[in-house]
Amino acid sequence: MPELPEVEVIRRELEPLLIEKTFAAPVLHMPSTIAYPSAEEFVSDLAGQTVKSIARRGKYLLINLARGVLAVHLRMTGNLLYTEAAEAKGPKEDRYRRVSLPFSDGSALHFSDMRRFGRLWLVGNDHELQSIVLRRIGPDILNDLCCEDFLQLLDKREQSRLKALLLDQGFTAGMGNIYTDECLFRCKIHPLRQAKTLSRDEKENLYATIRDVLAEGIAYGGTTFRDYRNSSGARGDFQSMLSVYGRKDERCSCGTPIEKATVAGRGTYYCPRCQK
DNA sequence: GCTTACCTGTCG
DNA sequence: CGACAGGTAAGC
């Protein structure tokens, strides 16, 4: 489900709501959702902790606590719903609820996930965050990388095809299947092209376009193709702006039907005439 | 690299 | 009924 823009939308919504709130005892409807530490330690270590800020690295939401960090990855169908006191739905109304995180004031954060791929981690400090959660995660494409850095990273991966490279969270963190296809379309780059074939102008344009598309995605509240919801349960609107993703056989603005192929193991949409 | 696995649901 | 879904880790 969520790529960088969707996680960033949730981050921006939640930070003002949660800051200085104190967690009560978590309720684990599905304990295997907790990736680290043990379910028992997660419950006892989170209770009583205060939220200081909320950050993001790639697709990871990072809730900074007075002591440690609560990290969340939504994977394909996870969502984080915020509820004020009393209106909290029980598992009866949401059969996919996996974890409930109540606060001492009666409000709560609920982690729901149909496909059960999403995970939560609770680590004690930034060193643990890096070594346990973010070990294979590269720099955030929006926050941690200037154009020159991006060009240097590209030069280290010249054999890689662009689609696979942008999806690789160890290269840069945040791009997913939808936004990658949209960026390559806008840049007129074929998904199978190797990084070494890009001119300097194309590389700079790719960097700028990635940032533009992600910023637009955030401004539109994310993309709801099927399952994505923000922390209020609302859909995003960027799907109406997609040029190629999900549009197989529809006509590109050049008149050519959009094609779909499998690249890097993922469904990939592109215009065979515009993208070379 | 590619394939498979993890899950549940939807679409054709 | 099979194919596929916004993600990623693990195994060749």
Coordinates of N, CA, C and O in Angstrom, one line a residue, chain A residues 54 70 103 137 191 198 205 228:
Chain A
I54 N 7.6 12.9 15.7 CA 7.4 11.8 14.7 C 8.2 12.1 13.5 O 8.1 13.2 12.9
L70 N 9.5 4.1 18.6 CA 8.5 3.1 18.1 C 8.4 3.2 16.6 O 8.1 4.3 16.0
F103 N -3.7 5.8 24.7 CA -2.9 6.8 25.4 C -3.6 7.0 26.8 O -4.8 6.7 27.0
I137 N 18.5 0.1 5.0 CA 17.7 1.2 4.4 C 18.6 2.4 4.0 O 19.4 2.9 4.9
P191 N 11.6 1.6 -18.2 CA 11.9 1.0 -17.0 C 13.1 0.0 -17.0 O 13.8 -0.2 -16.0
L198 N 22.2 6.9 -18.7 CA 21.6 8.2 -18.5 C 22.6 9.3 -18.7 O 23.7 9.2 -18.2
N205 N 17.3 15.5 -14.1 CA 15.9 15.6 -14.3 C 15.2 14.5 -13.5 O 14.1 14.7 -13.0
Y228 N -5.3 2.1 0.8 CA -4.7 3.1 1.6 C -5.7 4.0 2.3 O -6.7 4.5 1.6

